[in-house]
Structure formats: structure tokens, C-alpha cells
Amino acid sequence: MAGSDGSVAMTPHVLIIAGSDSSGGAGIVRDVETVSAFGLRCSVAVTAVTVQTHARVERIERMPPQLIAEQMRAAIAANPIAAVKIGMLGTAATIDTVASVLASSLPVPVVLDPVLASTSGRQLLDGGAVDALKRKLFPLCTLVTPNLPELALLTGLPLASGERDIVSQAAKLFETGAPAILVKGGHATGASATDMLLLPDREPIRFEASRIAVSMRGTGCMLASAIAAHLAQYETLEISIGKAKRHVFAKLLAARP
């Protein structure tokens, strides 16, 4: 317990705000596992409890917004929070609550993985909550990390077919106040999986890795959590993304048959 171990209390923590996954393939389990790999500790605010296998989401029980707020405030009071990673939120009410607590409490880096649907296709964010996500949370974030389908859903545009489309769609998210967008290339095709860091009025910064023919859930959770862990250790955004990309690549490589 933090109260009986001063070293635990002083270790930088990443606050994970996300849903649970009973299969262990994604969500909070992945987040904590990833942050721990870099020598940091986690605090958590559970937004939803899900019943999942690796094939499908069978049930979702969302936490009351007030309970989420109380978890966040308790974590902030108990530990030195050095960064925040946000995953599944579910509803506009939860988004409002998380944004309110963050705005009043934490001048630290915030990484948002905009979880809109599960790998199996189950909707995880209410349709009417997308606007709230962009208006309320994007301006509070250091980085937003959509994949290509999420970028299309966030902008209301067709799936981007190339870099020009990606840059154009990201520009629409800058209009909502997002300071930086990392568009993940895992859903693209080609020999390389290229993630693009986009910032207003700057040339894209590309992070490339060989595409590995292996299926693994939770890579988006893993990447965002790894970025948050490095930001918590005062790395720059670009260095944090590069190190996180290499971490995910190593995990994928290790998972090959």
C-alpha cells in the first residue's frame, strides 16, 4: 500500500481512465501492463466493466459519472500523477465529468486514445457523444491517437486513402482544439505500418515500422499508454512516440508464431 511504502508513494504514476476487459486483451489490463514495463506505477478510474472474449464484447456496464469523478479525485489525492491516459469513455455524461475533473486538477500531459468501437465491431461510444469528445476533451489533451477508421468517424468523412486525406482530416480536428494528432497506420496496407504525428502548421512526422503479420488486440491501448509513460518521465512528444512505437513493434514481433 502507498501509505506504508514511501517509494511507491513517490514513484510517478500514470492515471488510467478506461474500461476493463475480462479477457485481458485490451483496456485497463493492457494499460497497466504497459506503463509498468517502463518502471512507473498506475492509478485507475474505471469507466466501464465489460464482459469480453478475444472474439466479441458480450456485455457492458458503464460506471456512474459521479463514481468516475470520485475515483479520479482519489487517485490524484493519493499519488503523484505525472501523466494521464484516457481510453473508453462511453457516454457524453462521462466525457463531461472527466473533462471537468481534468480541467480543475491536472496540469500534466494527457493522451487520449479515442475508443469508438471494439475490434469485433461493438460500439463503445454513444453516437451522440462524439461531439462532446471533440469539444470537451480534445482541448485538454496533449495528444489524440486515432486509427484510420476512428479518424473518419471523428471527422464524418470517408476512410482516408492516403497521406493527403489524413492531413486534411486531421486539420478538421485541430479546429476543435486538439493540439497534436497521431494517426495510426495499422489499418492501412503496405509493407510498412506508418504512424503520422500531425501538428498545426508543421510538416508531418512519420514513425515507421515493418508490418508484422500477427493479430494482437490492445495495440492501441498499448501505444497510448507507452506514450503517456514516457511523457510522465519528461520526454518530448516526438521521442515518446518513437519509443512507444518501438515497444509495440517488439511486442508484435514476440507474438509471431
Short mmCIF file of C-alpha atoms in Angstrom, two decimals:
data_model
loop_
_atom_site.label_atom_id
_atom_site.label_comp_id
_atom_site.label_asym_id
_atom_site.label_seq_id
_atom_site.Cartn_x
_atom_site.Cartn_y
_atom_site.Cartn_z
CA MET A 1 0.00 0.00 0.00
CA ALA A 2 1.16 3.52 -0.76
CA GLY A 3 0.70 4.56 2.84
CA SER A 4 3.22 2.02 4.13
CA ASP A 5 5.77 2.30 1.32
CA GLY A 6 7.21 5.74 0.68
CA SER A 7 8.94 4.63 -2.52
CA VAL A 8 5.59 3.65 -4.02
CA ALA A 9 4.04 6.95 -3.00
CA MET A 10 6.88 8.93 -4.63
CA THR A 11 7.08 6.91 -7.86
CA PRO A 12 5.49 8.84 -10.76
CA HIS A 13 2.05 7.48 -11.59
CA VAL A 14 0.07 7.45 -14.81
CA LEU A 15 -3.65 7.84 -14.21
CA ILE A 16 -5.51 5.41 -16.45
CA ILE A 17 -9.12 6.34 -17.23
CA ALA A 18 -10.59 3.45 -19.18
CA GLY A 19 -12.79 0.36 -19.21
CA SER A 20 -11.93 -3.12 -18.06
CA ASP A 21 -11.65 -6.12 -20.39
CA SER A 22 -12.26 -9.51 -18.80
CA SER A 23 -10.18 -11.25 -21.48
CA GLY A 24 -7.12 -9.15 -20.60
CA GLY A 25 -6.55 -8.29 -24.24
CA ALA A 26 -7.26 -4.57 -24.05
CA GLY A 27 -8.36 -1.80 -21.73
CA ILE A 28 -7.01 -1.25 -18.26
CA VAL A 29 -5.11 -4.55 -18.12
CA ARG A 30 -3.09 -3.60 -21.20
CA ASP A 31 -2.59 -0.06 -19.93
CA VAL A 32 -1.23 -1.08 -16.53
CA GLU A 33 0.94 -3.79 -18.06
CA THR A 34 2.46 -1.28 -20.48
CA VAL A 35 3.10 1.52 -18.00
CA SER A 36 4.67 -0.96 -15.57
CA ALA A 37 7.11 -2.06 -18.27
CA PHE A 38 8.70 1.40 -18.08
CA GLY A 39 9.12 1.37 -14.30
CA LEU A 40 6.15 3.58 -13.43
CA ARG A 41 3.03 2.85 -11.44
CA CYS A 42 -0.63 3.36 -12.27
CA SER A 43 -3.73 4.74 -10.67
CA VAL A 44 -7.04 3.87 -12.26
CA ALA A 45 -10.52 5.26 -12.77
CA VAL A 46 -12.74 2.53 -14.22
CA THR A 47 -15.30 3.91 -16.68
CA ALA A 48 -16.97 0.62 -17.60
CA VAL A 49 -16.85 -3.08 -16.81
CA THR A 50 -17.08 -5.22 -19.93
CA VAL A 51 -17.61 -8.92 -20.44
CA GLN A 52 -15.34 -9.83 -23.34
CA THR A 53 -13.65 -12.71 -25.04
CA HIS A 54 -11.00 -12.19 -27.70
CA ALA A 55 -13.76 -12.56 -30.28
CA ARG A 56 -16.54 -10.28 -29.06
CA VAL A 57 -17.92 -7.93 -26.43
CA GLU A 58 -20.81 -9.66 -24.68
CA ARG A 59 -21.88 -7.06 -22.11
CA ILE A 60 -21.05 -3.53 -21.00
CA GLU A 61 -21.86 -2.00 -17.62
CA ARG A 62 -20.99 1.70 -17.52
CA MET A 63 -19.96 3.35 -14.27
CA PRO A 64 -21.99 6.33 -13.00
CA PRO A 65 -20.18 9.57 -13.89
CA GLN A 66 -20.02 10.65 -10.22
CA LEU A 67 -18.24 7.41 -9.32
CA ILE A 68 -15.71 8.02 -12.09
CA ALA A 69 -15.10 11.54 -10.78
CA GLU A 70 -14.58 10.22 -7.25
CA GLN A 71 -12.08 7.62 -8.49
CA MET A 72 -10.14 10.31 -10.33
CA ARG A 73 -10.04 12.68 -7.36
CA ALA A 74 -8.96 9.90 -5.01
CA ALA A 75 -6.14 8.89 -7.37
CA ILE A 76 -4.97 12.49 -7.70
CA ALA A 77 -5.04 12.98 -3.94
CA ALA A 78 -3.17 9.75 -3.22
CA ASN A 79 -0.37 9.75 -5.79
CA PRO A 80 1.97 11.99 -7.79
CA ILE A 81 0.18 11.87 -11.15
CA ALA A 82 2.68 12.66 -13.90
CA ALA A 83 0.51 11.87 -16.94
CA VAL A 84 -2.97 10.71 -17.86
CA LYS A 85 -4.06 8.10 -20.42
CA ILE A 86 -7.72 8.05 -21.45
CA GLY A 87 -9.39 5.14 -23.23
CA MET A 88 -13.02 4.02 -23.29
CA LEU A 89 -15.46 6.65 -22.03
CA GLY A 90 -18.81 5.51 -23.38
CA THR A 91 -21.16 8.45 -22.89
CA ALA A 92 -21.35 12.22 -23.15
CA ALA A 93 -22.01 12.43 -19.41
CA THR A 94 -18.78 10.57 -18.67
CA ILE A 95 -16.87 12.79 -21.07
CA ASP A 96 -18.23 15.91 -19.35
CA THR A 97 -17.24 14.54 -15.96
CA VAL A 98 -13.71 13.50 -16.96
CA ALA A 99 -13.11 16.85 -18.67
CA SER A 100 -14.33 18.75 -15.61
CA VAL A 101 -12.03 16.89 -13.20
CA LEU A 102 -9.03 17.18 -15.50
CA ALA A 103 -9.58 20.89 -16.11
CA SER A 104 -9.62 21.61 -12.39
CA SER A 105 -6.88 19.25 -11.25
CA LEU A 106 -4.05 18.29 -13.54
CA PRO A 107 -1.58 20.42 -15.50
CA VAL A 108 0.08 17.23 -16.80
CA PRO A 109 0.30 15.52 -20.23
CA VAL A 110 -2.92 13.82 -21.32
CA VAL A 111 -3.01 11.16 -24.04
CA LEU A 112 -6.44 10.28 -25.44
CA ASP A 113 -6.99 7.05 -27.35
CA PRO A 114 -10.46 7.76 -28.81
CA VAL A 115 -12.05 4.33 -28.35
CA LEU A 116 -15.17 4.35 -30.51
CA ALA A 117 -15.70 0.64 -31.22
CA SER A 118 -14.23 -2.73 -30.27
CA THR A 119 -12.11 -4.80 -32.65
CA SER A 120 -15.15 -7.03 -33.18
CA GLY A 121 -17.26 -4.00 -34.18
CA ARG A 122 -19.26 -3.36 -30.98
CA GLN A 123 -19.93 0.36 -30.50
CA LEU A 124 -18.21 1.58 -27.32
CA LEU A 125 -19.02 5.29 -27.52
CA ASP A 126 -22.58 6.56 -27.90
CA GLY A 127 -23.15 8.16 -31.27
CA GLY A 128 -24.18 11.45 -29.73
CA ALA A 129 -21.04 11.60 -27.60
CA VAL A 130 -18.54 12.14 -30.43
CA ASP A 131 -19.19 15.89 -30.50
CA ALA A 132 -18.73 16.11 -26.72
CA LEU A 133 -15.45 14.20 -27.02
CA LYS A 134 -14.13 16.72 -29.51
CA ARG A 135 -15.44 19.85 -27.78
CA LYS A 136 -14.80 18.97 -24.14
CA LEU A 137 -11.74 16.69 -24.10
CA PHE A 138 -9.66 17.42 -27.18
CA PRO A 139 -8.60 20.90 -25.96
CA LEU A 140 -7.36 19.37 -22.67
CA CYS A 141 -5.19 16.75 -24.37
CA THR A 142 -1.53 16.74 -25.27
CA LEU A 143 -2.11 14.10 -27.95
CA VAL A 144 -5.04 12.28 -29.57
CA THR A 145 -4.27 8.89 -31.17
CA PRO A 146 -6.98 7.78 -33.66
CA ASN A 147 -6.56 4.96 -36.12
CA LEU A 148 -7.85 5.48 -39.67
CA PRO A 149 -11.45 4.30 -39.02
CA GLU A 150 -11.60 6.44 -35.86
CA LEU A 151 -10.28 9.46 -37.75
CA ALA A 152 -13.05 9.01 -40.33
CA LEU A 153 -15.73 8.71 -37.64
CA LEU A 154 -14.44 11.74 -35.76
CA THR A 155 -14.49 13.89 -38.89
CA GLY A 156 -17.58 12.40 -40.56
CA LEU A 157 -15.56 11.77 -43.71
CA PRO A 158 -14.78 8.64 -45.76
CA LEU A 159 -11.84 6.47 -44.72
CA ALA A 160 -8.61 8.26 -45.66
CA SER A 161 -6.94 6.67 -48.68
CA GLY A 162 -3.57 8.40 -48.46
CA GLU A 163 -1.49 10.98 -46.65
CA ARG A 164 -3.27 13.92 -48.25
CA ASP A 165 -6.60 12.69 -46.87
CA ILE A 166 -5.07 12.09 -43.44
CA VAL A 167 -3.63 15.60 -43.27
CA SER A 168 -6.94 17.10 -44.40
CA GLN A 169 -8.96 15.15 -41.83
CA ALA A 170 -6.53 15.94 -39.02
CA ALA A 171 -6.89 19.64 -39.85
CA LYS A 172 -10.59 19.37 -39.00
CA LEU A 173 -9.69 18.04 -35.56
CA PHE A 174 -7.29 20.93 -34.98
CA GLU A 175 -10.34 23.19 -35.37
CA THR A 176 -11.78 21.56 -32.23
CA GLY A 177 -8.70 22.47 -30.19
CA ALA A 178 -6.67 19.25 -30.42
CA PRO A 179 -3.00 20.32 -30.22
CA ALA A 180 -1.49 17.18 -31.77
CA ILE A 181 -2.86 14.14 -33.63
CA LEU A 182 -1.08 10.82 -34.04
CA VAL A 183 -2.83 8.93 -36.85
CA LYS A 184 -2.02 5.24 -36.54
CA GLY A 185 -1.36 3.30 -39.72
CA GLY A 186 -2.20 -0.20 -38.55
CA HIS A 187 -5.38 -0.29 -40.67
CA ALA A 188 -3.56 0.79 -43.83
CA THR A 189 -1.82 -1.54 -46.26
CA GLY A 190 1.74 -1.96 -47.43
CA ALA A 191 4.99 -3.36 -46.11
CA SER A 192 5.36 -0.60 -43.51
CA ALA A 193 2.98 0.50 -40.76
CA THR A 194 3.44 4.26 -40.67
CA ASP A 195 2.06 6.44 -37.89
CA MET A 196 1.89 10.17 -38.62
CA LEU A 197 2.28 12.88 -36.00
CA LEU A 198 0.45 15.97 -37.16
CA LEU A 199 0.70 19.39 -35.53
CA PRO A 200 -0.80 22.66 -36.77
CA ASP A 201 1.30 24.43 -39.40
CA ARG A 202 4.06 21.79 -39.34
CA GLU A 203 5.13 19.06 -41.71
CA PRO A 204 4.03 15.55 -40.71
CA ILE A 205 6.47 13.49 -38.67
CA ARG A 206 6.44 9.81 -39.65
CA PHE A 207 7.14 6.81 -37.46
CA GLU A 208 7.66 3.67 -39.49
CA ALA A 209 7.97 0.00 -38.66
CA SER A 210 7.71 -3.14 -40.73
CA ARG A 211 4.20 -4.53 -40.86
CA ILE A 212 4.05 -7.81 -38.93
CA ALA A 213 1.53 -10.49 -39.92
CA VAL A 214 0.21 -11.18 -36.45
CA SER A 215 -3.12 -10.47 -34.77
CA MET A 216 -2.99 -8.81 -31.35
CA ARG A 217 -5.72 -6.93 -29.52
CA GLY A 218 -4.99 -3.88 -27.45
CA THR A 219 -2.16 -2.42 -29.51
CA GLY A 220 -3.87 0.99 -29.49
CA CYS A 221 -4.13 0.87 -25.70
CA MET A 222 -0.50 -0.20 -25.53
CA LEU A 223 0.77 2.60 -27.78
CA ALA A 224 -1.13 5.38 -25.99
CA SER A 225 -0.09 4.09 -22.55
CA ALA A 226 3.54 3.83 -23.59
CA ILE A 227 3.47 7.41 -24.89
CA ALA A 228 1.93 8.58 -21.61
CA ALA A 229 4.59 6.71 -19.62
CA HIS A 230 7.39 8.46 -21.49
CA LEU A 231 5.72 11.86 -21.23
CA ALA A 232 5.48 11.22 -17.50
CA GLN A 233 9.27 10.93 -17.50
CA TYR A 234 9.62 14.33 -19.21
CA GLU A 235 10.47 13.03 -22.66
CA THR A 236 9.42 15.20 -25.62
CA LEU A 237 6.31 14.21 -27.55
CA GLU A 238 8.29 13.06 -30.59
CA ILE A 239 10.72 10.96 -28.54
CA SER A 240 7.86 9.50 -26.50
CA ILE A 241 6.04 8.40 -29.64
CA GLY A 242 9.18 6.88 -31.15
CA LYS A 243 9.93 4.85 -28.04
CA ALA A 244 6.30 3.76 -27.73
CA LYS A 245 6.21 2.67 -31.37
CA ARG A 246 9.31 0.52 -30.84
CA HIS A 247 7.77 -1.02 -27.71
CA VAL A 248 4.63 -2.08 -29.59
CA PHE A 249 6.70 -3.37 -32.50
CA ALA A 250 8.74 -5.53 -30.12
CA LYS A 251 5.55 -6.95 -28.60
CA LEU A 252 4.17 -7.79 -32.04
CA LEU A 253 7.45 -9.34 -33.06
CA ALA A 254 7.48 -11.52 -29.95
CA ALA A 255 3.93 -12.68 -30.69
CA ARG A 256 4.73 -14.11 -34.11
CA PRO A 257 4.30 -17.88 -34.39
#
